[in-house]
CSV table of C-alpha atoms in Angstrom, one decimal:
chain,number,residue,atom,x,y,z
A,30,MET,CA,265.2,-36.1,44.3
A,31,SER,CA,265.7,-37.3,48.2
A,32,ARG,CA,262.1,-38.8,50.1
A,33,PRO,CA,261.3,-37.5,53.5
A,34,THR,CA,262.0,-40.3,55.7
A,35,PHE,CA,257.6,-41.0,56.4
A,36,ILE,CA,257.9,-42.5,52.7
A,37,ARG,CA,257.9,-46.0,53.3
A,38,GLN,CA,258.2,-49.3,51.1
A,39,VAL,CA,254.9,-50.8,52.0
A,40,THR,CA,253.2,-54.1,50.8
A,41,SER,CA,251.1,-53.1,47.8
A,42,SER,CA,250.2,-56.9,46.3
A,43,THR,CA,250.4,-60.4,47.4
A,44,THR,CA,250.2,-63.1,45.0
A,45,TYR,CA,249.6,-66.7,45.8
A,46,HIS,CA,250.7,-69.3,43.1
A,47,PRO,CA,249.2,-72.5,42.8
A,48,ASP,CA,252.7,-74.4,43.3
A,49,GLY,CA,252.9,-72.8,46.9
A,50,SER,CA,255.3,-69.6,45.8
A,51,VAL,CA,254.6,-66.1,46.9
A,52,ASP,CA,255.0,-62.7,45.2
A,53,THR,CA,254.9,-59.8,47.1
A,54,THR,CA,255.2,-56.0,45.7
A,55,LYS,CA,256.5,-53.3,47.8
A,56,ASP,CA,255.9,-49.9,46.7
A,57,PRO,CA,256.7,-46.2,48.5
A,58,ALA,CA,253.6,-45.0,50.5
A,59,VAL,CA,252.9,-42.9,53.4
A,60,TRP,CA,250.4,-44.0,56.3
A,61,THR,CA,247.1,-42.3,56.5
A,62,LEU,CA,244.3,-41.6,58.9
A,63,ALA,CA,241.1,-40.6,57.7
A,64,HIS,CA,238.0,-39.7,59.3
A,65,ARG,CA,234.6,-38.2,58.3
A,66,GLY,CA,232.1,-37.7,61.4
A,67,TYR,CA,229.4,-35.2,62.7
A,68,SER,CA,232.1,-31.9,62.2
A,69,GLY,CA,232.8,-30.7,58.7
A,70,CYS,CA,229.5,-31.1,57.3
A,71,GLY,CA,230.8,-34.5,55.8
A,72,ARG,CA,234.2,-33.6,54.7
A,73,LEU,CA,236.8,-36.2,54.6
A,74,ASP,CA,239.8,-35.3,57.0
A,75,VAL,CA,243.0,-37.0,56.2
A,76,TRP,CA,246.3,-36.7,58.2
A,77,VAL,CA,249.7,-38.6,57.1
A,78,TYR,CA,251.6,-40.3,59.5
A,79,PRO,CA,255.4,-41.8,59.4
A,80,THR,CA,254.5,-45.4,60.8
A,81,LYS,CA,251.2,-47.5,60.8
A,82,ALA,CA,251.6,-48.0,64.3
A,83,ILE,CA,251.5,-44.0,65.1
A,84,ALA,CA,248.7,-43.5,62.9
A,85,LEU,CA,246.9,-46.3,64.7
A,86,ARG,CA,247.5,-44.9,67.9
A,87,GLU,CA,246.2,-41.1,66.7
A,88,GLY,CA,243.3,-42.6,65.3
A,89,ALA,CA,242.2,-44.2,68.3
A,90,ALA,CA,243.0,-41.0,70.2
A,91,LEU,CA,240.8,-39.2,67.9
A,92,ALA,CA,238.0,-42.1,68.1
A,93,MET,CA,238.1,-41.5,72.1
A,94,ALA,CA,237.8,-37.8,71.7
A,95,CYS,CA,234.6,-37.9,69.7
A,96,GLY,CA,232.8,-40.1,72.0
A,97,LEU,CA,234.0,-43.6,72.6
A,98,ASP,CA,235.7,-42.2,75.9
A,99,GLU,CA,232.1,-43.2,77.5
A,100,ASP,CA,232.0,-46.8,76.1
A,101,GLU,CA,233.4,-49.2,78.3
A,102,GLN,CA,234.6,-51.6,75.9
A,103,ALA,CA,236.4,-49.0,73.8
A,104,VAL,CA,238.2,-47.5,77.1
A,105,LYS,CA,239.5,-51.0,78.3
A,106,LEU,CA,240.8,-51.8,74.3
A,107,PHE,CA,242.2,-48.3,74.4
A,108,GLU,CA,244.1,-48.9,77.7
A,109,ALA,CA,245.2,-52.5,76.4
A,110,LYS,CA,246.9,-50.4,73.3
A,111,ARG,CA,244.3,-52.4,71.0
A,112,TYR,CA,244.1,-49.2,68.8
A,113,ASP,CA,242.5,-51.1,65.7
A,114,GLU,CA,240.1,-52.5,67.8
A,115,VAL,CA,239.0,-49.3,69.2
A,116,MET,CA,239.0,-47.8,65.6
A,117,GLU,CA,236.7,-50.7,64.8
A,118,ARG,CA,234.2,-50.2,67.7
A,119,TYR,CA,234.1,-46.5,66.4
A,120,GLU,CA,232.8,-47.4,63.2
A,121,ALA,CA,230.3,-50.0,64.6
A,122,THR,CA,228.9,-47.8,66.8
A,123,HIS,CA,228.8,-44.8,64.7
A,124,PRO,CA,226.4,-44.3,61.4
A,125,ASP,CA,227.5,-45.4,58.2
A,126,THR,CA,228.4,-42.2,57.1
A,127,HIS,CA,231.1,-42.2,59.7
A,128,LEU,CA,234.6,-43.2,58.7
A,129,LEU,CA,237.8,-43.8,60.9
A,130,ARG,CA,240.6,-45.8,58.7
A,131,VAL,CA,244.3,-46.2,58.7
A,132,GLN,CA,245.9,-47.5,55.3
A,133,PRO,CA,248.7,-46.8,53.3
A,134,ALA,CA,248.5,-44.0,50.2
A,135,PHE,CA,250.6,-45.4,47.4
A,136,LEU,CA,252.5,-42.4,45.7
A,137,GLN,CA,253.5,-42.2,41.9
A,138,TYR,CA,256.5,-40.6,41.0
A,139,PRO,CA,256.7,-39.6,37.2
A,140,ASP,CA,259.4,-41.5,35.1
């Protein structure tokens, strides 16, 4: 079965050993943007993107559209392309029930 190109090998775990060695495991995943805000009666919306960079950019754009365009600090961060910090600013300035995150969703394939 061929996999769509947006499925990537993403680091799923890193183990640090006492001898200084490091083991890293990678598994197939897609990058997701999750948002819960004022609209949708508390529903969680999730989008899938081909790369983390694109998901972060789109998440920051969503944050700006959800009111951060009036926040001077957020505007400066967005203009500097510091998208992860824009999303952090969104969560810091909105109620705890709101969420705006980018993270990998690891896929499970049947054996």
